[in-house]
Amino acid sequence: MSRSSSSRHALWPYAVALVAVVISLFPIYWILTIALKNRVDAFAMPPVWLFSPVWENFGKAWSSTGFSGAFFNSLIVCAIGNVLALAAGIPAAYYLNRKRVPGRRTILIWLLISYMLPEFLFIVPMYVLFQSVGLYDTVIGLALIYQVFTLPFTIWLLRAFFADIPEALAEAARLEGASTLRIIWTIYVPIAAPGIAATVILNSIKMWNELTIALALTFEKAQTVTLAVAGFRGYASIDWGAMSAASIIIILPMALFAILAQRRIVQGLSLGAVK
Amino acid sequence: MRREKHIRWLIAPALVLLAAGTLYPVIYSGYLSLLQWNWGSEAKFVGLRNFVRILSGSGFPKALFNTFYFAVFAVVIETFLGLGLALAINRIRIGAGLIRTLMILPLMVSGIAVSLIWKVMLDPTLGIVNYLLSLVGIPGPAWLGTVPTAMPSIIMIDTWWQTAFTFIILSSALKSLPAEPFEAARLEGATPFQTFRFVTLPMLKPVLITVIIFRTIDTLKVFDIIFGTTGGGPLRATESVQTLAYQTAFKSYKFGESAAIAVVFSLIILVLCIIYLVIDTDDGEKA
């Protein structure tokens, strides 16, 4: 705390950072240790800090009712959802990036409002609709409905990334006779590739982790990972080891994403919030 | 500019999807809210009776109160913590990138995994939290199990989970601030607090307001961490509007009533957003 003269070399920010990092990581570390402990060690009090890891909890979690199937369902939902969001979102973002296009303001407000809607405003109507057209409890149906939140987010974010691309590039290509689609594909998409990557990552995290909609619109066949993990919650005698292992299995892909693509995630999040 | 008029169809796919995904459900929810309809039975038009029922009953007002209780505390705590952490870590030269990466990890964890992790840690007899408290002589409460502690526990869980969001956005906003005003403040001999109050805070304000709006909307829609930990209990102490809407629609199969809850709640959120936006633009004009 001594005088600000040495603020450049102050140590307290490091102390704050250390505490914050420990608090951020400890719960994840703790659930990992429980997943790696045998039944006796997991329940031991005082806790066992040193133990030789066992892997049986992961085997149990993976082979428990529907977990592996749910894992692949979630992968497919993420893939279809991303393709859909980009296919509709890239042209829309290009359109809304132009200042003088009809309906621009209305559509932008519409996008914000769709972010705001509580899930149950569209879940119940979608449940009724999906039941009658056979999309209930299907992976396709789930991916289709996930566009309610992925598409507005995608358009919003890509518009911010497209705004940084000089319009002169598009003008030049247009004079050469390039079509609009060609301009988007050969100029905007490659230049905004990091932004598109950020969008895909953030959308994947959202879809992978989504619970409410999946809970209401799937039953068994199209069950996703979050539902499979939620299944561990209700039993009278909870199998803590398997439950912890299941939590780790669904955290792992997204945690790896976060570590590998920290920059892109931060860039995407802050663009979404700031622009 | 002439040819730009021919790009109208670029927006068409998005509009079709948006209409199907939001416009249709909004209109259909409005219609549903006027029906007495239990899934599987005949629908009957009842006018505003669903609205009267939910507003005069105890379930919805209680859930609304809980939701705001949760949202206000979670947003205030997460905003202050996130801002404080962003300011502190902004002073770090070595390893700031690594620190940011490690600190955003909770944000990648799904709500359901978050609730299971904390359920394990907060278990009154076998959980690590009460064990650690007992080391310093504090008898830990039954956290999620009693009425007075359940909602504060949920707020604590959300704080662990989402502070990274306010932190990361305020952190990038801080990094992008121009250096000149800080130089000027330093030359004029401003104290760190004065610098923060009169230089940093005004420049951060637009981002701060955006962060607060995002977090408010998200916390009002809280579902996963309540569903995964308490399921709304004990004695409805943690029942939120969305868990109530879920119970009403998919446990009691009262679709009309659930739609009425969703409609009223959406209107409340909409009004809040408008108020926020008005405050935001007012200040923008003054500055």
Coordinates of C-alpha atoms in Angstrom, one line a residue:
Chain A
M1 CA 0.0 0.0 0.0
S2 CA 3.0 2.3 0.2
R3 CA 2.8 5.4 -2.1
S4 CA 1.7 5.2 -5.7
S5 CA 5.2 6.1 -6.9
S6 CA 5.9 2.4 -7.5
S7 CA 2.4 1.6 -8.9
R8 CA 4.1 0.3 -12.0
H9 CA 5.7 -2.5 -9.9
A10 CA 2.8 -3.0 -7.5
L11 CA 2.2 -6.5 -6.4
W12 CA -1.4 -6.3 -5.3
P13 CA -2.8 -6.8 -8.7
Y14 CA -1.0 -10.1 -8.9
A15 CA -2.4 -11.1 -5.5
V16 CA -5.9 -10.2 -6.7
A17 CA -5.4 -12.1 -9.9
L18 CA -4.1 -15.2 -8.0
V19 CA -7.2 -15.2 -5.7
A20 CA -9.5 -14.8 -8.7
V21 CA -7.8 -17.6 -10.7
V22 CA -7.9 -20.0 -7.8
I23 CA -11.6 -19.3 -7.2
S24 CA -12.3 -19.6 -10.9
L25 CA -10.5 -22.9 -11.2
F26 CA -11.0 -24.7 -7.9
P27 CA -14.6 -25.9 -8.5
I28 CA -13.5 -27.4 -11.8
Y29 CA -10.4 -29.0 -10.3
W30 CA -12.5 -30.3 -7.4
I31 CA -15.1 -32.0 -9.6
L32 CA -12.2 -33.5 -11.6
T33 CA -10.7 -35.0 -8.5
I34 CA -14.0 -36.5 -7.4
A35 CA -14.4 -38.0 -10.9
L36 CA -10.9 -39.6 -10.5
K37 CA -11.4 -40.9 -6.9
N38 CA -12.8 -44.2 -5.9
R39 CA -16.0 -44.3 -3.9
V40 CA -14.4 -44.3 -0.5
D41 CA -12.0 -41.4 -1.2
A42 CA -14.8 -39.3 -2.8
F43 CA -16.8 -39.3 0.4
A44 CA -13.8 -39.1 2.8
M45 CA -13.9 -36.3 5.4
P46 CA -11.4 -34.7 5.8
P47 CA -11.0 -34.8 2.0
V48 CA -8.2 -36.9 0.5
W49 CA -5.9 -34.6 -1.3
L50 CA -3.5 -37.1 -2.6
F51 CA -4.8 -40.3 -4.3
S52 CA -4.1 -42.5 -7.2
P53 CA -6.6 -41.7 -9.9
V54 CA -9.1 -44.3 -11.1
W55 CA -10.8 -44.1 -14.5
E56 CA -13.9 -46.3 -13.9
N57 CA -16.2 -43.3 -13.3
F58 CA -15.6 -42.0 -16.8
G59 CA -16.4 -45.5 -18.2
K60 CA -19.6 -45.6 -16.1
A61 CA -20.6 -42.1 -17.2
W62 CA -20.0 -42.7 -20.8
S63 CA -21.9 -46.0 -21.0
S64 CA -24.7 -44.9 -18.7
T65 CA -28.2 -44.5 -20.3
G66 CA -27.9 -42.6 -23.5
F67 CA -24.8 -40.6 -22.7
S68 CA -22.7 -41.5 -25.7
G69 CA -25.7 -41.1 -28.0
A70 CA -26.4 -37.7 -26.5
F71 CA -22.8 -36.7 -27.0
F72 CA -23.1 -37.3 -30.7
N73 CA -26.6 -35.7 -30.9
S74 CA -25.0 -32.5 -29.4
L75 CA -22.2 -32.6 -32.0
I76 CA -24.7 -32.9 -34.9
V77 CA -26.9 -30.2 -33.5
C78 CA -23.9 -27.9 -33.2
A79 CA -22.9 -28.7 -36.8
I80 CA -26.3 -28.1 -38.3
G81 CA -26.9 -25.0 -36.1
N82 CA -23.7 -23.4 -37.2
V83 CA -24.2 -24.1 -40.9
L84 CA -27.7 -22.6 -40.7
A85 CA -26.6 -19.6 -38.7
L86 CA -23.8 -18.8 -41.2
A87 CA -25.8 -19.6 -44.3
A88 CA -28.6 -17.1 -43.4
G89 CA -26.4 -14.9 -41.2
I90 CA -23.5 -14.0 -43.6
P91 CA -25.7 -12.5 -46.4
A92 CA -27.9 -10.8 -43.8
A93 CA -24.9 -9.3 -42.0
Y94 CA -23.6 -8.0 -45.4
Y95 CA -27.0 -6.5 -46.1
L96 CA -27.4 -4.8 -42.7
N97 CA -23.9 -3.5 -42.9
R98 CA -25.0 -1.3 -45.8
K99 CA -26.3 2.0 -44.5
R100 CA -29.1 2.7 -46.9
V101 CA -31.0 -0.5 -47.2
P102 CA -34.8 -0.8 -46.5
G103 CA -35.9 -2.0 -43.1
R104 CA -32.4 -1.9 -41.6
R105 CA -33.4 -0.3 -38.3
T106 CA -36.5 -2.4 -37.9
I107 CA -34.5 -5.6 -38.5
L108 CA -31.8 -4.6 -36.0
I109 CA -34.3 -3.9 -33.3
W110 CA -36.0 -7.2 -34.1
L111 CA -32.7 -8.9 -33.6
L112 CA -32.2 -7.3 -30.2
I113 CA -35.8 -8.2 -29.1
S114 CA -35.2 -11.9 -30.1
Y115 CA -32.3 -11.9 -27.8
M116 CA -34.5 -10.6 -25.0
L117 CA -37.4 -13.1 -25.3
P118 CA -37.7 -15.5 -22.4
E119 CA -37.4 -19.1 -23.7
F120 CA -40.9 -20.1 -22.7
L121 CA -42.5 -17.5 -25.0
F122 CA -41.3 -19.6 -28.0
I123 CA -40.9 -23.0 -26.4
V124 CA -44.6 -23.8 -25.9
P125 CA -45.7 -22.7 -29.4
M126 CA -42.8 -24.7 -30.8
Y127 CA -43.7 -27.7 -28.8
V128 CA -47.2 -27.6 -30.2
L129 CA -45.9 -27.1 -33.8
F130 CA -43.2 -29.7 -33.5
Q131 CA -45.6 -32.3 -32.1
S132 CA -47.9 -31.8 -35.1
V133 CA -45.3 -31.8 -37.9
G134 CA -43.1 -34.6 -36.5
L135 CA -40.1 -32.5 -35.5
Y136 CA -40.5 -33.1 -31.8
D137 CA -37.6 -35.1 -30.3
T138 CA -35.5 -34.8 -33.5
V139 CA -32.0 -33.4 -33.9
I140 CA -33.1 -31.4 -36.9
G141 CA -35.9 -29.8 -35.0
L142 CA -33.6 -28.8 -32.2
A143 CA -31.0 -27.3 -34.6
L144 CA -33.8 -25.4 -36.3
I145 CA -35.0 -23.9 -33.1
Y146 CA -31.5 -23.0 -31.9
Q147 CA -31.4 -20.4 -34.7
V148 CA -33.8 -18.3 -32.5
F149 CA -30.7 -17.3 -30.5
T150 CA -27.8 -18.2 -32.8
L151 CA -29.0 -16.3 -35.9
P152 CA -29.5 -12.8 -34.2
F153 CA -26.2 -13.2 -32.4
T154 CA -24.4 -14.2 -35.7
I155 CA -25.8 -11.3 -37.7
W156 CA -25.1 -8.8 -34.9
L157 CA -21.5 -10.0 -34.5
L158 CA -20.7 -10.5 -38.2
R159 CA -22.1 -7.0 -39.0
A160 CA -19.5 -5.6 -36.5
F161 CA -16.7 -7.5 -38.2
F162 CA -17.9 -6.6 -41.7
A163 CA -18.0 -2.9 -40.7
D164 CA -14.2 -3.0 -40.5
I165 CA -13.8 -4.0 -44.1
P166 CA -13.3 -1.0 -46.4
E167 CA -16.2 -0.7 -48.9
A168 CA -13.8 0.4 -51.6
L169 CA -12.8 -3.3 -52.0
A170 CA -16.4 -4.3 -52.8
E171 CA -16.7 -1.3 -55.1
A172 CA -13.6 -2.3 -57.1
A173 CA -14.8 -5.8 -57.5
R174 CA -18.2 -4.6 -58.5
L175 CA -16.7 -2.5 -61.3
E176 CA -15.0 -5.6 -62.5
G177 CA -18.4 -7.2 -62.8
A178 CA -18.4 -9.4 -59.7
S179 CA -21.9 -10.4 -58.4
T180 CA -22.8 -9.6 -54.8
L181 CA -22.6 -13.2 -53.8
R182 CA -19.2 -13.5 -55.3
I183 CA -18.1 -10.3 -53.5
I184 CA -19.3 -11.8 -50.2
W185 CA -17.6 -15.1 -50.8
T186 CA -14.3 -13.9 -52.1
I187 CA -13.8 -10.7 -50.2
Y188 CA -15.9 -10.5 -47.0
V189 CA -15.7 -14.1 -45.9
P190 CA -11.9 -14.5 -46.1
I191 CA -11.2 -11.1 -44.5
A192 CA -13.7 -11.7 -41.7
A193 CA -12.6 -15.3 -41.2
P194 CA -11.3 -14.6 -37.7
G195 CA -14.7 -13.0 -36.9
I196 CA -16.6 -16.0 -38.4
A197 CA -14.4 -18.3 -36.3
A198 CA -15.3 -16.3 -33.2
T199 CA -19.0 -16.5 -34.1
V200 CA -18.9 -20.3 -34.6
I201 CA -17.0 -20.8 -31.4
L202 CA -19.5 -18.7 -29.3
N203 CA -22.5 -20.3 -31.0
S204 CA -21.1 -23.8 -30.4
I205 CA -20.6 -23.1 -26.8
K206 CA -24.2 -21.8 -26.5
M207 CA -25.7 -24.7 -28.3
W208 CA -23.5 -27.3 -26.5
N209 CA -24.5 -25.9 -23.1
E210 CA -28.2 -25.2 -23.8
L211 CA -30.7 -26.9 -21.5
T212 CA -34.1 -25.3 -21.4
I213 CA -35.1 -25.8 -25.0
A214 CA -33.6 -29.2 -25.2
L215 CA -35.5 -30.2 -22.1
A216 CA -38.8 -29.2 -23.6
L217 CA -38.4 -30.2 -27.2
T218 CA -36.7 -33.6 -26.9
F219 CA -37.6 -36.7 -25.1
E220 CA -35.2 -39.6 -25.8
K221 CA -33.9 -40.0 -29.3
A222 CA -32.6 -36.4 -29.6
Q223 CA -31.4 -36.0 -26.1
T224 CA -28.4 -33.7 -25.8
V225 CA -25.4 -33.9 -23.4
T226 CA -26.8 -31.3 -20.9
L227 CA -29.9 -33.5 -20.5
A228 CA -27.8 -36.7 -20.1
V229 CA -25.9 -34.9 -17.4
A230 CA -29.1 -33.6 -15.8
G231 CA -30.2 -37.2 -15.6
F232 CA -27.6 -37.8 -12.9
R233 CA -29.2 -35.3 -10.7
G234 CA -32.4 -36.8 -9.6
Y235 CA -31.6 -40.3 -8.2
A236 CA -32.2 -40.9 -4.5
S237 CA -28.6 -42.1 -4.1
I238 CA -26.5 -40.0 -6.4
D239 CA -23.5 -41.7 -7.9
W240 CA -21.2 -38.7 -7.3
G241 CA -18.3 -40.2 -9.1
A242 CA -20.1 -40.9 -12.4
M243 CA -22.0 -37.6 -12.1
S244 CA -18.7 -35.7 -11.7
A245 CA -17.1 -37.7 -14.6
A246 CA -20.1 -36.8 -16.8
S247 CA -19.7 -33.1 -15.9
I248 CA -16.1 -33.2 -16.8
I249 CA -16.9 -35.0 -20.1
I250 CA -19.2 -32.1 -21.2
I251 CA -16.9 -29.4 -19.9
L252 CA -13.8 -30.7 -21.6
P253 CA -14.6 -29.8 -25.3
M254 CA -15.6 -26.3 -24.4
A255 CA -12.7 -25.8 -22.0
L256 CA -10.3 -26.9 -24.7
F257 CA -12.0 -24.5 -27.1
A258 CA -11.6 -21.7 -24.5
I259 CA -7.9 -22.3 -24.0
L260 CA -7.1 -22.7 -27.7
A261 CA -9.2 -19.8 -28.9
Q262 CA -9.2 -17.4 -25.9
R263 CA -8.5 -14.4 -28.1
R264 CA -11.3 -15.1 -30.6
I265 CA -13.8 -15.7 -27.8
V266 CA -12.9 -12.4 -26.1
Q267 CA -13.0 -10.6 -29.3
G268 CA -16.4 -12.0 -30.2
L269 CA -17.9 -11.4 -26.8
S270 CA -16.7 -7.8 -26.6
L271 CA -17.7 -7.0 -30.1
G272 CA -21.1 -8.4 -29.3
A273 CA -21.4 -6.2 -26.3
V274 CA -19.8 -3.0 -27.5
K275 CA -20.8 -2.4 -31.0
Chain B
M1 CA -25.0 2.6 -55.0
R2 CA -27.5 1.8 -57.8
R3 CA -26.7 -1.9 -57.7
E4 CA -27.1 -2.1 -53.9
K5 CA -30.8 -2.0 -54.4
H6 CA -30.7 -5.5 -55.9
I7 CA -29.3 -7.0 -52.7
R8 CA -32.7 -7.1 -51.0
W9 CA -32.9 -10.9 -51.3
L10 CA -29.8 -11.3 -49.2
I11 CA -31.8 -10.7 -46.1
A12 CA -34.7 -13.0 -47.1
P13 CA -33.5 -16.3 -45.6
A14 CA -32.7 -14.6 -42.3
L15 CA -36.1 -12.9 -42.3
V16 CA -37.9 -16.2 -42.9
L17 CA -36.1 -17.9 -40.1
L18 CA -36.6 -14.9 -37.8
A19 CA -40.3 -14.8 -38.5
A20 CA -40.6 -18.6 -38.0
G21 CA -38.5 -18.5 -34.8
T22 CA -39.8 -15.3 -33.1
L23 CA -42.8 -13.7 -34.8
Y24 CA -44.8 -16.9 -35.1
P25 CA -44.2 -17.9 -31.5
V26 CA -44.9 -14.5 -30.1
I27 CA -48.3 -14.3 -31.9
Y28 CA -49.1 -17.9 -31.1
S29 CA -48.2 -17.4 -27.4
G30 CA -50.5 -14.3 -27.3
Y31 CA -53.3 -16.5 -28.7
L32 CA -52.5 -19.4 -26.4
S33 CA -52.6 -17.2 -23.3
L34 CA -56.3 -16.6 -24.0
L35 CA -57.2 -20.3 -24.0
Q36 CA -57.8 -22.7 -21.3
W37 CA -55.9 -25.5 -22.8
N38 CA -54.4 -28.5 -21.0
W39 CA -52.3 -30.4 -23.5
G40 CA -54.4 -33.4 -24.8
S41 CA -57.8 -31.8 -24.0
E42 CA -60.2 -29.5 -25.8
A43 CA -59.1 -25.8 -26.0
K44 CA -61.6 -23.3 -24.7
F45 CA -61.5 -19.5 -25.2
V46 CA -61.4 -17.8 -21.8
G47 CA -60.4 -14.3 -22.5
L48 CA -58.1 -12.8 -19.9
R49 CA -59.0 -15.3 -17.2
N50 CA -55.5 -16.9 -17.3
F51 CA -53.9 -13.5 -16.6
V52 CA -56.3 -12.9 -13.7
R53 CA -55.5 -16.3 -12.3
I54 CA -51.7 -16.0 -12.4
L55 CA -51.7 -12.5 -11.1
S56 CA -54.1 -13.2 -8.2
G57 CA -52.5 -16.6 -7.3
S58 CA -49.4 -16.9 -5.1
G59 CA -47.2 -18.8 -7.5
F60 CA -46.4 -16.2 -10.2
P61 CA -46.0 -13.1 -7.9
K62 CA -43.7 -15.2 -5.7
A63 CA -41.6 -16.4 -8.7
L64 CA -41.5 -12.8 -10.0
F65 CA -40.2 -11.6 -6.6
N66 CA -37.6 -14.4 -6.5
T67 CA -36.5 -13.6 -10.0
F68 CA -35.9 -9.9 -9.3
Y69 CA -34.3 -10.7 -6.0
F70 CA -31.9 -13.0 -7.8
A71 CA -31.3 -10.6 -10.8
V72 CA -30.7 -7.5 -8.7
F73 CA -28.1 -9.0 -6.4
A74 CA -26.4 -11.1 -9.1
V75 CA -26.1 -8.2 -11.5
V76 CA -24.8 -5.7 -8.9
I77 CA -22.3 -8.2 -7.5
E78 CA -21.1 -9.4 -10.9
T79 CA -20.7 -5.9 -12.2
F80 CA -18.7 -4.6 -9.2
L81 CA -16.6 -7.7 -9.1
G82 CA -16.0 -7.8 -12.8
L83 CA -15.1 -4.1 -12.8
G84 CA -12.7 -4.4 -9.9
L85 CA -11.0 -7.4 -11.4
A86 CA -10.7 -5.7 -14.8
L87 CA -9.1 -2.6 -13.1
A88 CA -6.7 -4.8 -11.1
I89 CA -5.6 -7.0 -14.0
N90 CA -5.3 -4.0 -16.3
R91 CA -2.3 -3.1 -14.2
I92 CA -0.6 -6.4 -14.7
R93 CA 2.1 -6.5 -17.4
I94 CA 3.3 -10.1 -17.2
G95 CA 1.0 -13.0 -17.7
A96 CA -2.2 -11.0 -18.1
G97 CA -3.2 -13.1 -21.2
L98 CA -2.9 -16.3 -19.3
I99 CA -4.8 -14.9 -16.3
R100 CA -7.7 -13.9 -18.7
T101 CA -7.7 -17.3 -20.3
L102 CA -7.9 -19.1 -16.9
M103 CA -10.6 -16.7 -15.6
I104 CA -13.0 -17.2 -18.5
L105 CA -13.1 -21.0 -18.0
P106 CA -16.2 -20.9 -15.8
L107 CA -18.0 -19.2 -18.6
M108 CA -17.5 -22.3 -20.8
V109 CA -19.2 -24.6 -18.3
S110 CA -22.8 -25.4 -19.0
G111 CA -25.4 -24.3 -16.4
I112 CA -26.2 -27.9 -15.6
A113 CA -22.6 -28.9 -15.0
V114 CA -22.2 -25.7 -12.9
S115 CA -25.2 -26.8 -10.7
L116 CA -23.9 -30.3 -10.3
I117 CA -20.4 -29.1 -9.3
W118 CA -21.8 -26.7 -6.7
K119 CA -24.3 -29.3 -5.5
V120 CA -21.4 -31.5 -4.7
M121 CA -19.3 -28.8 -3.2
L122 CA -22.1 -27.3 -1.1
D123 CA -23.4 -30.6 0.3
P124 CA -23.8 -29.9 4.0
T125 CA -22.1 -33.0 5.3
L126 CA -19.9 -34.3 2.5
G127 CA -19.1 -31.0 0.7
I128 CA -15.7 -29.3 0.5
V129 CA -17.1 -25.9 1.3
N130 CA -18.4 -26.7 4.8
Y131 CA -15.2 -28.7 5.4
L132 CA -13.1 -25.6 4.6
L133 CA -15.3 -23.4 6.8
S134 CA -15.0 -25.9 9.7
L135 CA -11.2 -25.5 9.5
V136 CA -11.6 -21.9 10.5
G137 CA -14.3 -22.7 13.1
I138 CA -17.4 -21.6 11.1
P139 CA -20.3 -24.1 11.1
G140 CA -21.5 -24.1 7.5
P141 CA -25.2 -23.8 6.7
A142 CA -27.2 -26.3 4.6
W143 CA -26.7 -23.9 1.7
L144 CA -29.3 -25.0 -0.9
G145 CA -31.5 -26.8 1.6
T146 CA -33.0 -24.1 3.7
V147 CA -35.3 -21.2 2.8
P148 CA -33.1 -18.3 3.9
T149 CA -29.9 -19.6 2.4
A150 CA -31.1 -21.2 -0.8
M151 CA -31.4 -18.0 -3.0
P152 CA -28.2 -16.4 -1.7
S153 CA -26.5 -19.8 -2.6
I154 CA -27.9 -19.6 -6.1
I155 CA -26.7 -16.0 -6.4
M156 CA -23.2 -17.1 -5.2
I157 CA -23.2 -19.9 -7.9
D158 CA -24.2 -17.4 -10.6
T159 CA -21.5 -15.0 -9.4
W160 CA -18.8 -17.8 -9.8
W161 CA -20.2 -18.6 -13.2
Q162 CA -20.8 -15.3 -14.9
T163 CA -18.5 -12.7 -13.3
A164 CA -16.1 -13.8 -16.1
F165 CA -18.5 -12.2 -18.6
T166 CA -18.5 -8.7 -17.0
F167 CA -14.8 -9.1 -16.3
I168 CA -13.8 -10.0 -19.9
I169 CA -15.8 -7.3 -21.5
L170 CA -14.8 -4.5 -19.1
S171 CA -11.3 -5.7 -19.4
S172 CA -11.2 -5.4 -23.2
A173 CA -12.9 -2.0 -23.0
L174 CA -10.3 -0.8 -20.5
K175 CA -7.5 -1.9 -22.8
S176 CA -8.9 0.0 -25.7
L177 CA -9.3 3.3 -23.8
P178 CA -7.1 6.2 -25.2
A179 CA -4.0 7.1 -23.1
E180 CA -4.2 10.9 -23.3
P181 CA -6.9 11.6 -20.7
F182 CA -4.9 9.4 -18.2
E183 CA -1.8 11.4 -19.0
A184 CA -3.6 14.6 -18.4
A185 CA -5.1 13.4 -15.1
R186 CA -1.6 12.4 -14.0
L187 CA -0.1 15.8 -14.9
E188 CA -2.8 17.5 -12.9
G189 CA -2.0 15.4 -9.9
A190 CA -5.2 13.5 -9.7
T191 CA -5.4 10.8 -7.1
P192 CA -6.1 7.2 -8.3
F193 CA -9.7 7.5 -7.1
Q194 CA -10.2 10.9 -8.9
T195 CA -8.7 9.4 -12.0
F196 CA -11.1 6.5 -11.8
R197 CA -14.1 8.6 -10.9
F198 CA -13.6 11.4 -13.5
V199 CA -11.7 9.7 -16.3
T200 CA -12.0 5.9 -16.3
L201 CA -15.7 5.7 -15.3
P202 CA -17.2 8.2 -17.8
M203 CA -15.3 6.6 -20.6
L204 CA -16.3 3.1 -19.6
K205 CA -19.9 4.1 -19.1
P206 CA -21.4 3.0 -22.4
V207 CA -19.8 -0.4 -22.1
L208 CA -20.8 -0.7 -18.5
I209 CA -24.4 0.0 -19.4
T210 CA -24.4 -2.6 -22.1
V211 CA -22.9 -5.1 -19.8
I212 CA -25.6 -4.4 -17.2
I213 CA -28.3 -4.8 -19.8
F214 CA -26.9 -8.1 -21.0
R215 CA -26.6 -9.5 -17.5
T216 CA -30.0 -8.2 -16.5
I217 CA -31.8 -9.9 -19.4
D218 CA -29.8 -13.1 -18.8
T219 CA -30.4 -13.2 -15.0
L220 CA -34.1 -12.5 -15.4
K221 CA -34.3 -15.6 -17.6
V222 CA -32.5 -17.8 -15.0
F223 CA -33.3 -21.5 -15.4
D224 CA -30.4 -24.0 -15.7
I225 CA -28.7 -23.4 -12.3
I226 CA -32.0 -23.5 -10.4
F227 CA -33.3 -26.5 -12.3
G228 CA -30.0 -28.3 -11.6
T229 CA -29.7 -27.5 -8.0
T230 CA -32.9 -26.9 -6.1
G231 CA -35.6 -27.4 -8.8
G232 CA -37.2 -24.3 -7.3
G233 CA -37.3 -25.5 -3.7
P234 CA -37.2 -25.6 -0.8
L235 CA -40.8 -24.4 -0.4
R236 CA -40.5 -22.4 -3.6
A237 CA -37.8 -20.2 -2.2
T238 CA -35.8 -20.4 -5.5
E239 CA -38.7 -20.7 -7.9
S240 CA -38.0 -18.3 -10.8
V241 CA -40.4 -17.2 -13.5
Q242 CA -38.9 -19.6 -16.0
T243 CA -38.9 -22.6 -13.7
L244 CA -42.5 -21.8 -12.9
A245 CA -43.4 -21.6 -16.6
Y246 CA -41.6 -24.9 -17.1
Q247 CA -43.6 -26.6 -14.3
T248 CA -46.9 -25.1 -15.6
A249 CA -46.3 -26.2 -19.2
F250 CA -44.5 -29.5 -18.9
K251 CA -45.5 -30.9 -15.5
S252 CA -49.1 -29.6 -15.1
Y253 CA -49.6 -29.4 -18.9
K254 CA -51.4 -26.1 -18.5
F255 CA -50.4 -24.5 -21.8
G256 CA -52.6 -21.5 -21.7
E257 CA -51.5 -20.5 -18.2
S258 CA -47.8 -21.0 -19.1
A259 CA -48.3 -18.8 -22.1
A260 CA -49.9 -16.1 -20.0
I261 CA -46.9 -16.2 -17.6
A262 CA -44.5 -15.9 -20.6
V263 CA -46.4 -13.0 -22.1
V264 CA -46.6 -11.0 -18.8
F265 CA -42.9 -11.6 -18.2
S266 CA -41.9 -10.7 -21.7
L267 CA -43.7 -7.4 -21.3
I268 CA -41.9 -6.7 -18.1
I269 CA -38.5 -7.4 -19.6
L270 CA -39.4 -5.2 -22.7
V271 CA -40.4 -2.3 -20.5
L272 CA -37.1 -2.6 -18.5
C273 CA -35.1 -2.7 -21.8
I274 CA -36.8 0.5 -23.0
I275 CA -36.1 2.2 -19.6
Y276 CA -32.5 1.3 -19.8
L277 CA -32.2 2.5 -23.4
V278 CA -33.8 5.8 -22.6
I279 CA -31.4 6.3 -19.6
D280 CA -28.6 5.4 -21.9
T281 CA -29.4 7.8 -24.6
D282 CA -30.3 10.6 -22.2
D283 CA -26.8 10.5 -20.7
G284 CA -25.2 10.2 -24.1
E285 CA -26.8 13.6 -25.0
K286 CA -25.6 15.3 -21.8
A287 CA -22.0 14.1 -22.2

